[in-house]
Every structure is written in C-alpha cells, then in structure tokens.
Coordinates of C-alpha atoms in Angstrom, one line a residue:
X27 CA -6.5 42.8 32.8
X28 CA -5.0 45.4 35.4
X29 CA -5.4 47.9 32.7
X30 CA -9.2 47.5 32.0
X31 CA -9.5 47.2 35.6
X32 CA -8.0 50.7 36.4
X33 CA -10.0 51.9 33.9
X34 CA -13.7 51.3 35.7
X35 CA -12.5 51.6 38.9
X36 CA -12.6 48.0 40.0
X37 CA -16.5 48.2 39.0
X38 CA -16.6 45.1 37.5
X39 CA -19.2 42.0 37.1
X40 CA -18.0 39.0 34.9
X41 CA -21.4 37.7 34.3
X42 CA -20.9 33.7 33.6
X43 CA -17.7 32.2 33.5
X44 CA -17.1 28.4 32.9
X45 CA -15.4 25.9 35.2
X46 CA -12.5 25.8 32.9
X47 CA -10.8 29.0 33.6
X48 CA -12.9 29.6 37.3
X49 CA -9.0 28.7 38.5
X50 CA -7.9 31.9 36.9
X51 CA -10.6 34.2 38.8
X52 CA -9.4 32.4 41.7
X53 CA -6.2 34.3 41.9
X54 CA -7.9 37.3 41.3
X55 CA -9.4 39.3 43.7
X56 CA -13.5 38.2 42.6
X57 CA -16.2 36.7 44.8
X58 CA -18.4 34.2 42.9
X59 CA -22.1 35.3 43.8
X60 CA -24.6 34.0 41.2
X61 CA -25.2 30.7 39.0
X62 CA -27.5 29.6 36.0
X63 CA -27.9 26.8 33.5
X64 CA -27.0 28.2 30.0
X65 CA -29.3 25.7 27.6
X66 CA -28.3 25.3 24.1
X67 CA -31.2 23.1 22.5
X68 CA -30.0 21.6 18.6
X69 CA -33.5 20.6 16.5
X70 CA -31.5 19.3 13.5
X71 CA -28.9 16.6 13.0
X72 CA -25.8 19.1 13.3
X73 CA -23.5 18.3 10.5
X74 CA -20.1 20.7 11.9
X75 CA -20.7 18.5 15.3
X76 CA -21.2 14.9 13.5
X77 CA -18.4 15.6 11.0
X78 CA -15.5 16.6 14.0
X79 CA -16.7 13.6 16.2
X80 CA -16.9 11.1 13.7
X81 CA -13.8 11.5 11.2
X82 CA -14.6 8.9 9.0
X83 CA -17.4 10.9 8.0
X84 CA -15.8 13.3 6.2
X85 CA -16.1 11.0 3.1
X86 CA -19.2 11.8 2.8
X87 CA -19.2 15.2 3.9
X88 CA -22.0 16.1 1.2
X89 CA -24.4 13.3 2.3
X90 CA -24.2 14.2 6.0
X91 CA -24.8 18.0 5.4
X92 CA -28.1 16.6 3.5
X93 CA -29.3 14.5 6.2
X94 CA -28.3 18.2 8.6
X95 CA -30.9 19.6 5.7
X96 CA -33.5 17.5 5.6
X97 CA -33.7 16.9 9.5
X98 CA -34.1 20.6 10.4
X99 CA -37.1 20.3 7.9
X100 CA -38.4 17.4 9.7
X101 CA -38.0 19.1 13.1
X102 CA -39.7 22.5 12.2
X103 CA -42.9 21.4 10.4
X104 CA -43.6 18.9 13.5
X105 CA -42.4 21.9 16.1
X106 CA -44.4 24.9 14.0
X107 CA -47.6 22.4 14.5
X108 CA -46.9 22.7 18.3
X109 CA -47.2 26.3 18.5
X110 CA -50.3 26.5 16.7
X111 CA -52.5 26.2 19.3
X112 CA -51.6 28.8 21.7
X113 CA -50.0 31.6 19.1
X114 CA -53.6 31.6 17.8
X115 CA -55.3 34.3 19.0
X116 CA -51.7 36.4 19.8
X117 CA -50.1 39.1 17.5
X118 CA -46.5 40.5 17.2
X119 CA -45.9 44.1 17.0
X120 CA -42.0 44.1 15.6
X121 CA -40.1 46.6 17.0
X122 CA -36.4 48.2 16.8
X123 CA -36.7 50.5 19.4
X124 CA -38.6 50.8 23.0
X125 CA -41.4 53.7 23.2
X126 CA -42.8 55.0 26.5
X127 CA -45.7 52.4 26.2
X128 CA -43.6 49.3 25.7
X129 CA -41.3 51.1 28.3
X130 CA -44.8 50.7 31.4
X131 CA -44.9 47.3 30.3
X132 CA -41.4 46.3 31.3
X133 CA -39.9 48.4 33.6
X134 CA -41.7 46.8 36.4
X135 CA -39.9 43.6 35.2
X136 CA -36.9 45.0 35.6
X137 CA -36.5 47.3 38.5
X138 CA -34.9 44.9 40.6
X139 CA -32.1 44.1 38.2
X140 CA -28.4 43.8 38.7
X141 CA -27.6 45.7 35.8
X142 CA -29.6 49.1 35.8
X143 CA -32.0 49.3 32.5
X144 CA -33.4 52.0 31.3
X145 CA -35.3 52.8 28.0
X146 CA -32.1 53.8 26.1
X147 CA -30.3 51.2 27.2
X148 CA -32.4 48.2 25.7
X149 CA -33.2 50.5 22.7
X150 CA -29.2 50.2 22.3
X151 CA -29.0 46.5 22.7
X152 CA -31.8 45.5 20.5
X153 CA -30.5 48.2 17.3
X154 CA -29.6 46.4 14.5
X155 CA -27.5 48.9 13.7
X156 CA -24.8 48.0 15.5
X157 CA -24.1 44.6 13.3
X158 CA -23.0 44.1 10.3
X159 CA -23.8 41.3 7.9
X160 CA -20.7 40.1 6.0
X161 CA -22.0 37.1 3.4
X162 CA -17.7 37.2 2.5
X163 CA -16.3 37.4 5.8
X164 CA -12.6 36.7 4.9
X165 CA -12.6 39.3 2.9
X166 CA -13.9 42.0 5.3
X167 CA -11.0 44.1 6.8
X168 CA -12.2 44.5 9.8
X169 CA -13.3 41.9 13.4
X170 CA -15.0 42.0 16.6
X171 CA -14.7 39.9 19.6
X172 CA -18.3 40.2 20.0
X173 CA -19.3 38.6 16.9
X174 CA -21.3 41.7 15.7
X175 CA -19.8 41.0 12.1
X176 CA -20.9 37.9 11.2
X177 CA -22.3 36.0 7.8
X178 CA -25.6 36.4 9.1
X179 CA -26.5 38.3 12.3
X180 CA -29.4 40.4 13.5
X181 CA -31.8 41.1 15.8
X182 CA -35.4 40.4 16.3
X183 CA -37.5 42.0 18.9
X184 CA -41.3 42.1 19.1
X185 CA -44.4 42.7 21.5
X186 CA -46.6 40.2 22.4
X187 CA -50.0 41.0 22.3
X188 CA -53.8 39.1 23.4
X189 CA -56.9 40.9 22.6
X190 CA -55.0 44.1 22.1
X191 CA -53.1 44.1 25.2
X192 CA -49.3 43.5 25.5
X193 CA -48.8 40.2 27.2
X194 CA -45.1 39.8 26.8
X195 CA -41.7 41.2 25.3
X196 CA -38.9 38.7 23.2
X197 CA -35.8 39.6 21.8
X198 CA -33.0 37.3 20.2
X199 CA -30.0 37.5 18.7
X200 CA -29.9 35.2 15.3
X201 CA -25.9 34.3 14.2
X202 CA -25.0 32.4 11.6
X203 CA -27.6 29.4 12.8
X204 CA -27.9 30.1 16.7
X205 CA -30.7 32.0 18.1
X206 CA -29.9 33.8 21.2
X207 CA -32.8 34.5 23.3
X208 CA -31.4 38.1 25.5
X209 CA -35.0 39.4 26.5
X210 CA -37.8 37.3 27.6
X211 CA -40.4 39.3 29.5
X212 CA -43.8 38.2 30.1
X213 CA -46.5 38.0 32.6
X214 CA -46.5 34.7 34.4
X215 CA -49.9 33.4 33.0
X216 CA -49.2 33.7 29.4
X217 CA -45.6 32.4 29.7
X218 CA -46.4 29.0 27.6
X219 CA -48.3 31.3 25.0
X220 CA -45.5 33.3 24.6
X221 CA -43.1 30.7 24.4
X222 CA -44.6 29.3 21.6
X223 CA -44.7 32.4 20.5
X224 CA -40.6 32.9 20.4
X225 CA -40.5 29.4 18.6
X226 CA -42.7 30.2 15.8
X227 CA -40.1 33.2 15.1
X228 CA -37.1 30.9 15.9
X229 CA -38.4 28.5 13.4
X230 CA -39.0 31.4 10.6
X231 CA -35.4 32.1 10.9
X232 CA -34.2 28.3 9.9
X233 CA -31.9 28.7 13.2
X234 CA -31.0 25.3 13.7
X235 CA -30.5 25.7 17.7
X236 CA -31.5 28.2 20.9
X237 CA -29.7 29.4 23.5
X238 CA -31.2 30.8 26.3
X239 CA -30.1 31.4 30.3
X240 CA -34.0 31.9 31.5
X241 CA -34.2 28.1 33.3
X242 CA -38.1 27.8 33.1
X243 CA -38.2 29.1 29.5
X244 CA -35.4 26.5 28.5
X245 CA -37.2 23.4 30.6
X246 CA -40.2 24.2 28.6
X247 CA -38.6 24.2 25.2
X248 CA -36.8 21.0 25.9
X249 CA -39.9 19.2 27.1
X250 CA -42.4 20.1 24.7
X251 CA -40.7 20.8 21.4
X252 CA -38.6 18.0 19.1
X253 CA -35.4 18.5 19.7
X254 CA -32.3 16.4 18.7
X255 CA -29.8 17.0 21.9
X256 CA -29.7 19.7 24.7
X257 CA -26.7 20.8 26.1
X258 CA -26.5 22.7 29.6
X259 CA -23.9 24.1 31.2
X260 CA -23.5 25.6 34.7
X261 CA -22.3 29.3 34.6
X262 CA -21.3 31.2 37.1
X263 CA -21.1 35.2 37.6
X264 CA -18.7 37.1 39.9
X265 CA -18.2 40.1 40.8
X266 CA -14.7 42.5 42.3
X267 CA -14.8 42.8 45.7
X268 CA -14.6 46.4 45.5
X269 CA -18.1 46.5 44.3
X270 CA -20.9 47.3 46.6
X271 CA -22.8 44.3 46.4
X272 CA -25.1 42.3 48.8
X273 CA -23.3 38.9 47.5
X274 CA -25.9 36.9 49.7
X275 CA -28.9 37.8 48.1
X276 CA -28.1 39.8 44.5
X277 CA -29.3 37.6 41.4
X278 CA -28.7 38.2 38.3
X279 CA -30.9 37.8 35.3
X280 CA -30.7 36.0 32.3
X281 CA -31.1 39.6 30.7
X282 CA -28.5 41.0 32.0
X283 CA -25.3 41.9 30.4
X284 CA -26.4 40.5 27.0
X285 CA -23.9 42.3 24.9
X286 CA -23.1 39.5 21.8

C-alpha cells in the first residue's frame, strides 16, 4: 500500500469501505468523513444464494434454478406494469458519449462534487469500450480486479426526455445479472418518472438485482416495485489526512468514484 501511496502523493480517497476491514484503515493514517447505505434489491428467487444456504438443495440443483427462472418472470411482468404509467409520455435518447448539450444539463448537478467531473471524464466512464465480454471466461488469458472482463458486462446510458426537454440522465453498469446504477441525475420533480424510467431498462436487461448508493432512489425501488429481499449495507469513505479536505462538511456522492 506504501507503494501506491507514494505514488499519488498521499492524495487518496477510499470511497466506501465495510466494517469488516475498517480495523485495518484504523492503523493507517485515514480519517473517516462520509457514510451511505449501499442497497442491493434481488426481484427473483436467487438460485446461487438458496443453493449455498440450504445444502440439501443441491439435489435438486436443476429444479431450484427453474423456480430462480420462472420467478424473475413473475417479478418483471408485475414490475414492467408499474412503470407504465409514468414512462408514458418520456423518451430515451441512448447515448455512449456526453455532447456539450447533455454536458448544460448536468454540470450544474455536479459542481459541487467531491470528485471533479468534467465532460471527458464521464464520457470515459460510461465507454463501453473499456469492457470486454468473455462468454468462455476460463479460457481468456487475461483478468481484471475491476471486473471489466466479465461473461456479460456493459454499459447503458441514456437521456431522459418529457415533451422534448431533457428531464434526467441514467447510467448502469449490467454484470453478469447485477445492474449497477453509477449515474442518476434528474431534476427533483420528475425523480419518480425517471425512476420508473431506469426500471423499465433494468427489466429489459433480465438483471435479476440493482445496486445502487443514491438512498432516495433505492427507498423508492424497494417500496414500490416487487422485490424478493433487499439488502443494505452501511459504507463508509475515508480519506488521508494529507488531503485538503473540509472533513466536517465534504459529502460524497453516490456518483463518485464509480470505476467497476
């Protein structure tokens, strides 16, 4: 770590870190500043999660990845009903890259961020070219310990728009079956549209679950669409104390950092 550490100066953020190795940072010279609730909302009857709690299971291993099946079938057509109301009168303008008018529309989102953004940078983050898609994994040479080689990974990013004008921004991150929500911009009075909005993508891409660090966007998910089990889980962000940081007051977002 000393290594990587001389290497930015001491400039560095760890963005959320779990209880479970907080004892580490402890020892380290990092001030904790920031917390959020990660939520990780399953719509289907997980099969990987039934089969390692549940051992005896494994006997019918073929049955229970069925039920996983037909469940997630279940789940969607009640939740893609649920959005039909207020995706109505919206349309999506998909996107791969942010132009100068997208650009006006968020910047003001974002000038108050911990972690600078500029039109490049999301441009980078939402590029599709930086994954790969590896249907035979164990037999691809090559890993990353951001999971940007992966059996099924991509991006999708889109503008929202009402009656022509842009309303709202979404990016996620679909791997394997998660959808990783990384942007979620939108005005305050069109949040619920646009949050139907992300799940009529999510459902399109037969993700099975949603993770997402924007509190009110995950509380409205849980309450209104059919879920089988959230988990949450209190992160935490710290930063070195070398940094230049108002620790009293600095908040970061749930879009920044957003690098897997």
């Amino acid at each position: 770590m000393s290594i990587a550490m001389n290497a930015v100066n001491n400039k560095a953020v760890v963005k959320f870190l779990g209880k479970d190795i907080e004892a580490y940072y402890r020892k380290q010279p990092f001030t904790e500043f920031a917390h959020r609730t990660r939520y990780y909302i399953i719509f289907n009857l997980d099969a990987n999660i039934l089969l390692s709690k549940i051992s005896s299971l494994k006997h019918i291993k073929g049955v229970v990845k069925a039920i996983d099946s037909v469940s997630l079938s279940f789940v969607s057509v009640f939740n893609a009903f649920k959005t039909k109301k207020n995706t109505k009168p919206l349309t999506y303008e998909y996107v791969s890259c942010i132009d100068e008018n997208l650009w006006q529309f968020l910047s003001p989102f974002c000038e108050k961020d911990l972690i600078p953004k500029s039109k490049a940078y999301i441009s980078w983050q939402i590029d599709n070219n930086q994954y790969t898609n590896a249907p035979i994994r164990d037999k691809y040479p090559h890993n990353c310990l951001l999971s940007t080689i992966y059996k099924r990974v991509y991006n999708i990013s889109y503008i929202i728009k009402k009656e022509g004008h842009i309303i709202g921004f979404t990016s996620f991150l679909v791997r394997g079956k998660e959808a990783m929500v990384r942007y979620f911009i939108v005005k305050d009075e069109y949040l619920e549209a646009c949050a139907d909005a992300l799940m009529e993508n999510v459902i399109q891409t037969k993700a099975t679950n949603l993770q997402t660090e924007n509190e009110t966007l995950g509380k409205y998910i849980k309450k209104k669409f059919v879920n089988l089990y959230t988990d949450k889980r209190k992160l935490y962000a710290l930063a070195h104390n070398d940094m230049n940081i108002d620790f009293e007051n600095a908040v970061i977002n749930d879009r920044d950092g957003n690098f897997a």
